[in-house]
Coordinates of N, CA, C and O in Angstrom, one line a residue:
Q1 N -14.1 -5.6 8.2 CA -13.7 -4.2 8.0 C -12.4 -3.9 8.9 O -12.5 -4.1 10.1
V2 N -11.4 -3.6 8.2 CA -10.1 -3.2 9.0 C -10.3 -1.9 9.7 O -10.8 -0.9 9.1
Q3 N -9.9 -1.9 10.9 CA -9.9 -0.6 11.7 C -8.5 -0.1 11.8 O -7.5 -0.8 11.9
L4 N -8.4 1.3 11.6 CA -7.1 1.9 11.7 C -7.0 2.9 12.8 O -8.0 3.7 12.9
V5 N -6.0 2.9 13.6 CA -5.9 3.9 14.7 C -4.5 4.6 14.6 O -3.5 4.0 14.7
E6 N -4.6 5.9 14.4 CA -3.4 6.8 14.3 C -3.0 7.3 15.7 O -3.9 7.5 16.6
S7 N -1.8 7.6 15.8 CA -1.3 8.3 17.0 C 0.0 9.0 16.7 O 0.6 8.8 15.6
G8 N 0.4 10.0 17.5 CA 1.7 10.6 17.3 C 1.6 12.1 16.8 O 2.7 12.7 16.7
G9 N 0.5 12.6 16.6 CA 0.4 14.0 16.1 C 0.7 14.9 17.2 O 0.9 14.5 18.4
G10 N 0.8 16.2 16.9 CA 1.2 17.2 17.9 C 1.6 18.5 17.3 O 1.3 18.7 16.1
S11 N 2.2 19.3 18.1 CA 2.6 20.7 17.7 C 4.1 20.8 17.8 O 4.6 20.4 18.9
V12 N 4.7 21.3 16.8 CA 6.2 21.5 16.8 C 6.5 22.8 16.1 O 5.7 23.3 15.3
Q13 N 7.7 23.2 16.3 CA 8.2 24.4 15.5 C 8.8 24.0 14.2 O 9.2 22.8 14.0
S14 N 8.8 24.9 13.3 CA 9.4 24.6 12.0 C 10.8 24.1 12.1 O 11.6 24.5 12.9
G15 N 11.1 23.0 11.4 CA 12.4 22.3 11.5 C 12.4 21.1 12.4 O 13.3 20.4 12.4
G16 N 11.3 21.0 13.2 CA 11.2 19.9 14.1 C 10.8 18.6 13.5 O 10.6 18.5 12.3
S17 N 10.6 17.6 14.3 CA 10.2 16.3 13.9 C 9.0 15.7 14.7 O 8.8 16.0 15.8
L18 N 8.3 14.8 14.0 CA 7.2 14.1 14.6 C 7.2 12.7 14.0 O 7.6 12.5 12.9
R19 N 6.7 11.7 14.8 CA 6.5 10.4 14.2 C 5.1 10.0 14.4 O 4.6 9.9 15.5
L20 N 4.4 9.6 13.3 CA 3.0 9.1 13.4 C 3.1 7.6 13.3 O 3.9 7.0 12.7
S21 N 2.1 7.0 14.0 CA 1.9 5.6 13.9 C 0.5 5.3 13.5 O -0.4 6.0 13.8
C22 N 0.4 4.1 12.9 CA -1.0 3.7 12.5 C -1.0 2.2 12.7 O -0.3 1.4 12.0
A23 N -1.9 1.7 13.5 CA -2.1 0.3 13.8 C -3.3 -0.2 13.1 O -4.4 0.4 13.2
A24 N -3.2 -1.3 12.3 CA -4.3 -1.9 11.6 C -4.8 -3.2 12.4 O -4.0 -3.9 12.9
S25 N -6.1 -3.4 12.3 CA -6.7 -4.5 13.1 C -6.7 -5.8 12.2 O -7.0 -6.8 12.8
G26 N -6.3 -5.7 10.9 CA -6.4 -6.9 10.1 C -5.3 -6.8 9.0 O -4.5 -5.9 9.0
D27 N -5.4 -7.7 8.1 CA -4.5 -7.8 7.0 C -4.6 -6.6 6.0 O -5.8 -6.3 5.7
T28 N -3.5 -6.1 5.5 CA -3.6 -5.0 4.5 C -2.5 -5.3 3.4 O -1.6 -6.0 3.6
V29 N -2.8 -4.7 2.2 CA -1.9 -4.9 1.1 C -1.0 -3.6 1.1 O 0.3 -3.7 1.0
Y30 N -1.6 -2.5 1.1 CA -0.8 -1.2 1.3 C -1.4 -0.4 2.4 O -2.6 -0.6 2.8
M31 N -0.6 0.4 3.1 CA -1.0 1.4 4.0 C -0.3 2.7 3.8 O 0.8 2.7 3.1
G32 N -0.8 3.7 4.3 CA -0.2 5.0 4.0 C -0.9 6.1 4.8 O -1.7 5.9 5.7
F33 N -0.5 7.3 4.5 CA -1.0 8.5 5.1 C -1.5 9.5 4.0 O -0.7 9.8 3.1
F34 N -2.6 10.1 4.3 CA -3.1 11.3 3.5 C -3.2 12.4 4.5 O -3.2 12.2 5.7
R35 N -3.2 13.7 4.0 CA -3.4 14.8 4.9 C -4.3 15.8 4.3 O -4.5 15.9 3.1
Q36 N -4.9 16.6 5.2 CA -5.8 17.7 4.7 C -5.6 18.9 5.6 O -5.8 18.8 6.8
A37 N -5.3 20.0 5.0 CA -5.3 21.3 5.6 C -6.6 22.0 5.5 O -7.3 21.7 4.5
P38 N -6.9 22.9 6.4 CA -8.2 23.6 6.2 C -8.4 24.3 4.9 O -7.5 25.0 4.4
G39 N -9.5 24.1 4.2 CA -9.8 24.7 2.9 C -9.0 24.1 1.8 O -9.1 24.6 0.6
K40 N -8.3 23.0 2.0 CA -7.6 22.3 0.9 C -8.1 20.9 0.7 O -8.7 20.3 1.6
V41 N -7.7 20.4 -0.5 CA -8.1 19.0 -0.8 C -7.2 18.0 -0.1 O -6.1 18.3 0.2
R42 N -7.8 16.9 0.3 CA -7.0 15.9 1.0 C -6.0 15.3 0.0 O -6.4 15.0 -1.2
E43 N -4.8 15.2 0.4 CA -3.7 14.8 -0.5 C -2.9 13.7 0.0 O -2.7 13.5 1.2
G44 N -2.4 12.9 -0.9 CA -1.5 11.7 -0.5 C -0.2 12.2 0.0 O 0.4 13.1 -0.5
V45 N 0.3 11.5 1.0 CA 1.7 11.8 1.6 C 2.6 10.7 1.3 O 3.7 10.9 0.7
A46 N 2.3 9.5 1.7 CA 3.2 8.4 1.5 C 2.4 7.1 1.6 O 1.4 7.0 2.4
T47 N 2.9 6.0 0.9 CA 2.3 4.7 1.1 C 3.4 3.7 1.1 O 4.6 4.0 0.7
I48 N 3.1 2.5 1.7 CA 4.1 1.4 1.7 C 3.4 0.1 1.5 O 2.2 -0.1 2.0
Y49 N 4.0 -0.8 0.8 CA 3.5 -2.2 0.5 C 3.7 -3.0 1.8 O 4.8 -3.0 2.4
C50 N 2.7 -3.7 2.2 CA 2.7 -4.3 3.5 C 2.9 -5.8 3.5 O 2.9 -6.5 4.6
R51 N 3.1 -6.4 2.3 CA 3.3 -7.8 2.3 C 4.8 -8.1 2.2 O 5.6 -7.3 1.9
G52 N 5.2 -9.3 2.6 CA 6.6 -9.7 2.5 C 7.4 -9.1 3.7 O 6.9 -8.7 4.7
S53 N 8.7 -9.1 3.5 CA 9.7 -8.7 4.5 C 9.5 -7.2 4.9 O 9.2 -6.4 4.1
S54 N 9.6 -6.9 6.2 CA 9.5 -5.5 6.7 C 10.6 -4.7 6.1 O 10.5 -3.5 6.2
T55 N 11.7 -5.3 5.6 CA 12.8 -4.5 5.1 C 12.5 -4.1 3.6 O 13.3 -3.4 3.1
S56 N 11.4 -4.6 3.1 CA 11.1 -4.2 1.7 C 10.9 -2.7 1.6 O 10.3 -2.2 2.6
T57 N 11.3 -2.1 0.6 CA 11.2 -0.6 0.5 C 10.3 -0.2 -0.7 O 10.6 0.7 -1.4
N58 N 9.1 -0.9 -0.8 CA 8.2 -0.5 -1.9 C 7.3 0.6 -1.3 O 6.3 0.4 -0.6
T59 N 7.8 1.8 -1.5 CA 7.2 3.0 -1.0 C 6.9 4.0 -2.0 O 7.6 4.0 -3.1
S60 N 6.0 5.0 -1.8 CA 5.7 6.1 -2.6 C 5.6 7.3 -1.8 O 5.1 7.2 -0.6
Y61 N 6.0 8.5 -2.3 CA 6.0 9.7 -1.5 C 5.5 10.8 -2.5 O 5.8 10.9 -3.6
A62 N 4.8 11.8 -1.8 CA 4.5 13.0 -2.5 C 5.8 13.8 -2.7 O 6.7 13.7 -1.9
D63 N 5.9 14.5 -3.8 CA 7.1 15.3 -4.1 C 7.4 16.3 -3.0 O 8.6 16.5 -2.7
S64 N 6.4 16.8 -2.4 CA 6.6 17.8 -1.3 C 7.2 17.3 -0.1 O 7.7 18.1 0.8
V65 N 7.2 16.0 0.1 CA 7.8 15.4 1.4 C 9.0 14.5 1.1 O 9.6 14.1 2.1
K66 N 9.4 14.3 -0.1 CA 10.5 13.4 -0.4 C 11.8 14.0 0.2 O 12.0 15.2 0.1
G67 N 12.5 13.1 0.8 CA 13.8 13.5 1.5 C 13.6 14.0 2.9 O 14.5 14.2 3.7
R68 N 12.3 14.2 3.3 CA 12.0 14.7 4.7 C 11.2 13.7 5.5 O 11.4 13.5 6.7
F69 N 10.3 13.0 4.8 CA 9.5 12.0 5.5 C 9.9 10.6 5.1 O 10.3 10.3 3.9
T70 N 9.8 9.6 6.0 CA 10.1 8.3 5.7 C 9.0 7.4 6.3 O 8.6 7.5 7.5
I71 N 8.4 6.5 5.5 CA 7.4 5.6 5.9 C 8.0 4.2 6.1 O 8.8 3.8 5.3
S72 N 7.6 3.5 7.1 CA 8.2 2.2 7.4 C 7.1 1.3 8.1 O 6.0 1.9 8.4
R73 N 7.4 0.1 8.3 CA 6.4 -0.8 8.8 C 7.0 -1.9 9.7 O 8.1 -2.2 9.6
D74 N 6.2 -2.3 10.7 CA 6.5 -3.4 11.6 C 5.4 -4.5 11.4 O 4.3 -4.3 11.9
N75 N 5.8 -5.5 10.7 CA 4.8 -6.6 10.4 C 4.2 -7.2 11.6 O 3.1 -7.6 11.7
A76 N 5.1 -7.4 12.6 CA 4.7 -8.1 13.8 C 3.6 -7.4 14.6 O 2.8 -7.9 15.2
K77 N 3.7 -6.0 14.4 CA 2.7 -5.2 15.1 C 1.6 -4.7 14.2 O 0.7 -4.0 14.6
N78 N 1.6 -5.1 12.9 CA 0.7 -4.6 11.9 C 0.6 -3.1 12.0 O -0.6 -2.5 11.9
T79 N 1.7 -2.4 12.0 CA 1.8 -1.0 12.2 C 2.7 -0.4 11.2 O 3.7 -0.9 10.9
V80 N 2.3 0.8 10.7 CA 3.2 1.6 9.9 C 3.5 2.9 10.6 O 2.8 3.3 11.5
Y81 N 4.7 3.4 10.3 CA 5.2 4.7 10.9 C 5.5 5.7 9.8 O 6.0 5.3 8.8
L82 N 5.3 6.9 10.1 CA 5.7 8.0 9.3 C 6.6 9.0 10.1 O 6.1 9.7 11.0
Q83 N 7.9 8.9 9.8 CA 8.8 9.8 10.4 C 8.9 11.0 9.6 O 9.2 11.0 8.4
M84 N 8.6 12.2 10.3 CA 8.5 13.4 9.6 C 9.6 14.4 10.2 O 9.5 14.7 11.3
N85 N 10.6 14.7 9.3 CA 11.7 15.6 9.8 C 11.6 16.9 9.0 O 10.9 17.0 7.9
S86 N 12.4 17.8 9.5 CA 12.4 19.1 8.8 C 11.0 19.7 8.5 O 10.8 20.1 7.4
L87 N 10.2 19.6 9.4 CA 8.8 20.0 9.2 C 8.6 21.5 8.9 O 9.4 22.3 9.4
K88 N 7.7 21.8 8.0 CA 7.4 23.1 7.6 C 5.9 23.5 8.0 O 5.1 22.6 8.1
P89 N 5.7 24.8 8.1 CA 4.3 25.1 8.4 C 3.3 24.6 7.4 O 2.1 24.2 7.8
E90 N 3.7 24.4 6.1 CA 2.7 23.9 5.1 C 2.5 22.4 5.3 O 1.7 21.8 4.6
D91 N 3.2 21.7 6.2 CA 2.9 20.3 6.5 C 1.8 20.2 7.5 O 1.3 19.1 7.8
S92 N 1.3 21.3 8.1 CA 0.2 21.3 9.1 C -1.0 20.7 8.4 O -1.3 21.0 7.3
G93 N -1.8 20.0 9.3 CA -3.1 19.5 8.8 C -3.5 18.3 9.6 O -2.7 17.8 10.5
M94 N -4.6 17.7 9.2 CA -5.0 16.5 9.8 C -4.5 15.3 9.0 O -4.6 15.3 7.7
Y95 N -3.8 14.4 9.6 CA -3.2 13.3 8.9 C -4.0 12.0 9.1 O -4.3 11.7 10.3
Y96 N -4.4 11.4 8.0 CA -5.2 10.2 8.1 C -4.5 9.0 7.6 O -3.8 9.0 6.5
C97 N -4.6 7.9 8.3 CA -4.1 6.7 7.9 C -5.1 6.0 6.9 O -6.3 6.1 7.1
V98 N -4.5 5.4 5.9 CA -5.4 4.7 4.9 C -4.8 3.3 4.7 O -3.7 3.0 5.0
A99 N -5.7 2.4 4.3 CA -5.3 1.0 4.0 C -6.0 0.5 2.7 O -7.2 0.8 2.5
D100 N -5.3 -0.2 1.9 CA -5.8 -1.0 0.8 C -5.8 -2.5 1.3 O -4.7 -3.0 1.6
T101 N -6.9 -3.1 1.5 CA -7.0 -4.4 2.0 C -7.1 -5.4 0.9 O -7.1 -6.6 1.1
G102 N -7.1 -5.0 -0.3 CA -7.3 -5.8 -1.5 C -8.7 -6.1 -1.9 O -9.0 -6.6 -3.0
L103 N -9.7 -5.6 -1.1 CA -11.1 -5.8 -1.4 C -11.4 -4.9 -2.6 O -11.1 -3.7 -2.6
R104 N -12.1 -5.4 -3.6 CA -12.5 -4.6 -4.7 C -14.0 -4.7 -5.0 O -14.6 -5.8 -4.8
P105 N -14.7 -3.6 -5.3 CA -14.1 -2.3 -5.5 C -13.8 -1.7 -4.2 O -14.4 -1.9 -3.2
P106 N -12.8 -0.8 -4.2 CA -12.5 -0.1 -2.9 C -13.5 1.0 -2.6 O -14.4 1.3 -3.5
L107 N -13.4 1.7 -1.5 CA -14.2 2.8 -1.2 C -14.0 3.9 -2.3 O -15.0 4.5 -2.7
L108 N -12.7 4.2 -2.6 CA -12.4 5.2 -3.6 C -11.0 5.0 -4.0 O -10.2 4.2 -3.3
Y109 N -10.6 5.7 -5.0 CA -9.2 5.8 -5.5 C -8.7 7.2 -5.3 O -9.5 8.2 -5.5
K110 N -7.5 7.4 -4.8 CA -6.9 8.7 -4.7 C -5.5 8.6 -5.3 O -4.9 7.6 -5.4
E111 N -5.1 9.8 -5.9 CA -3.8 9.9 -6.5 C -2.7 10.2 -5.5 O -2.9 11.0 -4.6
L112 N -1.6 9.6 -5.7 CA -0.4 10.0 -4.9 C 0.7 10.0 -5.9 O 1.2 8.9 -6.2
G113 N 1.1 11.1 -6.3 CA 2.2 11.2 -7.4 C 1.7 10.5 -8.6 O 0.6 10.8 -9.1
S114 N 2.4 9.5 -9.1 CA 2.0 8.8 -10.3 C 1.2 7.6 -10.0 O 0.8 6.9 -10.9
R115 N 1.0 7.3 -8.7 CA 0.3 6.1 -8.3 C -1.2 6.4 -8.1 O -1.6 7.5 -7.6
R116 N -2.0 5.4 -8.4 CA -3.4 5.5 -8.0 C -3.6 4.5 -6.8 O -3.4 3.3 -6.9
V117 N -4.0 5.1 -5.7 CA -4.1 4.3 -4.4 C -5.5 3.9 -4.2 O -6.4 4.7 -4.2
A118 N -5.7 2.6 -4.0 CA -7.1 2.1 -3.7 C -7.2 2.1 -2.2 O -6.3 1.7 -1.4
I119 N -8.3 2.7 -1.7 CA -8.5 2.9 -0.2 C -9.8 2.1 0.2 O -10.9 2.4 -0.3
N120 N -9.6 1.2 1.1 CA -10.7 0.5 1.7 C -11.0 0.9 3.1 O -12.1 0.6 3.6
A121 N -10.1 1.6 3.8 CA -10.3 2.0 5.2 C -9.6 3.3 5.5 O -8.5 3.5 4.9
W122 N -10.2 4.2 6.3 CA -9.6 5.4 6.8 C -9.5 5.4 8.3 O -10.4 4.9 8.9
G123 N -8.5 6.0 8.8 CA -8.4 6.2 10.2 C -9.2 7.5 10.6 O -9.7 8.2 9.7
R124 N -9.3 7.9 11.8 CA -10.0 9.0 12.2 C -9.2 10.3 12.2 O -9.7 11.4 12.2
G125 N -7.9 10.1 12.0 CA -7.0 11.3 11.8 C -6.3 11.7 13.1 O -6.8 11.5 14.2
T126 N -5.1 12.3 12.9 CA -4.4 12.9 14.0 C -3.8 14.3 13.5 O -3.4 14.4 12.4
Q127 N -3.9 15.3 14.4 CA -3.6 16.6 14.0 C -2.1 16.9 14.1 O -1.4 16.5 15.1
V128 N -1.5 17.5 13.1 CA -0.1 18.0 13.1 C -0.1 19.5 12.8 O -0.7 19.9 11.9
T129 N 0.5 20.2 13.7 CA 0.6 21.6 13.6 C 2.1 22.1 13.7 O 2.8 21.7 14.7
V130 N 2.5 22.8 12.7 CA 3.9 23.2 12.6 C 3.9 24.8 12.6 O 3.3 25.4 11.7
S131 N 4.5 25.3 13.6 CA 4.5 26.8 13.7 C 5.8 27.3 13.2 O 6.9 26.7 13.3
S132 N 5.7 28.5 12.6 CA 7.0 29.2 12.0 C 7.7 29.9 13.1 O 7.3 30.2 14.2

Protein backbone atom coordinates (compact mmCIF):
# COMPACT_ATOMS: atom_id res chain seq x y z
CA GLN A 1 0.00 0.00 0.00
CA VAL A 2 1.50 3.30 -1.12
CA GLN A 3 1.48 6.01 1.54
CA LEU A 4 1.00 9.65 0.55
CA VAL A 5 2.04 12.61 2.67
CA GLU A 6 0.97 16.14 1.77
CA SER A 7 2.50 19.38 2.97
CA GLY A 8 2.43 23.06 2.11
CA GLY A 9 -1.10 24.15 2.91
CA GLY A 10 -1.82 27.38 4.74
CA SER A 11 -3.67 30.66 4.70
CA VAL A 12 -3.19 33.39 2.11
CA GLN A 13 -5.03 36.40 0.82
CA SER A 14 -6.80 36.43 -2.52
CA GLY A 15 -4.26 36.71 -5.33
CA GLY A 16 -1.56 34.98 -3.32
CA SER A 17 0.31 31.74 -3.97
CA LEU A 18 0.94 28.44 -2.25
CA ARG A 19 2.81 25.29 -3.22
CA LEU A 20 1.62 21.89 -2.12
CA SER A 21 3.86 18.84 -2.07
CA CYS A 22 2.99 15.17 -1.94
CA ALA A 23 5.55 12.46 -1.33
CA ALA A 24 4.74 8.86 -2.23
CA SER A 25 6.29 5.87 -0.47
CA GLY A 26 6.23 3.67 -3.56
CA ASP A 27 5.78 3.46 -7.30
CA THR A 28 2.86 5.29 -8.89
CA VAL A 29 1.45 5.63 -12.40
CA TYR A 30 -0.46 8.86 -11.87
CA MET A 31 -0.56 11.27 -8.94
CA GLY A 32 -2.65 14.33 -8.37
CA PHE A 33 -4.74 16.44 -6.07
CA PHE A 34 -8.42 16.57 -5.24
CA ARG A 35 -10.05 19.14 -2.99
CA GLN A 36 -13.15 19.44 -0.88
CA ALA A 37 -14.79 22.53 0.52
CA PRO A 38 -17.27 22.31 3.40
CA GLY A 39 -20.65 21.10 2.15
CA LYS A 40 -19.33 20.38 -1.34
CA VAL A 41 -18.40 17.29 -3.28
CA ARG A 42 -14.75 16.32 -3.49
CA GLU A 43 -13.50 17.46 -6.91
CA GLY A 44 -10.44 16.80 -9.01
CA VAL A 45 -7.89 19.59 -9.35
CA ALA A 46 -4.94 18.21 -11.31
CA THR A 47 -3.14 14.98 -12.18
CA ILE A 48 0.22 14.09 -13.69
CA TYR A 49 1.63 10.93 -15.27
CA CYS A 50 4.54 9.73 -13.16
CA ARG A 51 6.40 7.37 -15.48
CA GLY A 52 9.23 8.41 -17.79
CA SER A 53 11.10 11.68 -17.79
CA SER A 54 10.23 14.33 -15.20
CA THR A 55 10.02 16.81 -18.07
CA SER A 56 7.04 14.95 -19.51
CA THR A 57 3.95 17.12 -19.43
CA ASN A 58 1.16 14.55 -19.38
CA THR A 59 -1.11 16.53 -17.10
CA SER A 60 -4.80 17.25 -16.59
CA TYR A 61 -6.48 20.18 -14.87
CA ALA A 62 -9.93 21.16 -13.79
CA ASP A 63 -11.25 24.06 -15.88
CA SER A 64 -11.50 26.20 -12.75
CA VAL A 65 -7.73 26.11 -12.15
CA LYS A 66 -6.30 26.11 -15.68
CA GLY A 67 -3.78 28.89 -16.17
CA ARG A 68 -3.40 29.39 -12.40
CA PHE A 69 -2.23 26.00 -11.06
CA THR A 70 0.69 23.93 -12.28
CA ILE A 71 1.39 20.33 -11.31
CA SER A 72 4.91 18.95 -11.65
CA ARG A 73 6.99 16.04 -10.35
CA ASP A 74 10.43 15.10 -9.15
CA ASN A 75 11.07 11.44 -9.93
CA ALA A 76 14.16 11.27 -7.73
CA LYS A 77 12.09 12.28 -4.70
CA ASN A 78 8.90 10.44 -5.72
CA THR A 79 7.15 13.74 -5.12
CA VAL A 80 4.63 15.85 -6.97
CA TYR A 81 4.05 19.56 -6.51
CA LEU A 82 1.03 21.77 -7.06
CA GLN A 83 1.96 25.40 -7.57
CA MET A 84 -1.14 27.50 -6.98
CA ASN A 85 -1.07 31.12 -8.13
CA SER A 86 -3.71 33.83 -8.26
CA LEU A 87 -5.62 32.06 -5.53
CA LYS A 88 -9.30 32.85 -5.02
CA PRO A 89 -11.53 32.34 -1.98
CA GLU A 90 -13.32 29.57 -3.87
CA ASP A 91 -10.04 27.63 -3.97
CA SER A 92 -10.30 27.15 -0.21
CA GLY A 93 -10.73 23.63 1.08
CA MET A 94 -8.95 20.48 2.12
CA TYR A 95 -6.55 19.32 -0.57
CA TYR A 96 -5.92 15.60 -0.84
CA CYS A 97 -3.12 13.91 -2.70
CA VAL A 98 -4.16 10.84 -4.70
CA ALA A 99 -2.28 8.12 -6.52
CA ASP A 100 -3.01 5.52 -9.16
CA THR A 101 -0.55 2.69 -8.54
CA GLY A 102 -1.83 0.58 -11.41
CA LEU A 103 -3.50 -1.91 -9.08
CA ARG A 104 -6.91 -2.99 -10.36
CA PRO A 105 -9.61 -2.68 -9.37
CA PRO A 106 -8.83 0.66 -7.73
CA LEU A 107 -10.50 1.93 -4.57
CA LEU A 108 -12.69 4.12 -6.75
CA TYR A 109 -12.83 6.19 -9.91
CA LYS A 110 -13.30 9.95 -9.86
CA GLU A 111 -13.85 12.35 -12.73
CA LEU A 112 -11.45 15.18 -13.51
CA GLY A 113 -12.62 17.05 -16.55
CA SER A 114 -12.85 14.54 -19.36
CA ARG A 115 -10.61 12.02 -17.59
CA ARG A 116 -11.62 9.17 -15.32
CA VAL A 117 -9.00 8.92 -12.60
CA ALA A 118 -8.35 5.59 -10.90
CA ILE A 119 -7.45 6.07 -7.24
CA ASN A 120 -5.61 3.49 -5.16
CA ALA A 121 -4.41 5.75 -2.35
CA TRP A 122 -5.40 9.00 -0.62
CA GLY A 123 -3.34 11.30 1.54
CA ARG A 124 -4.70 12.70 4.79
CA GLY A 125 -5.12 16.17 3.33
CA THR A 126 -3.77 19.66 3.88
CA GLN A 127 -5.91 22.74 4.44
CA VAL A 128 -5.83 25.72 2.08
CA THR A 129 -7.63 28.89 3.11
CA VAL A 130 -7.88 31.92 0.84
CA SER A 131 -9.33 35.07 2.33
CA SER A 132 -10.83 37.90 0.30
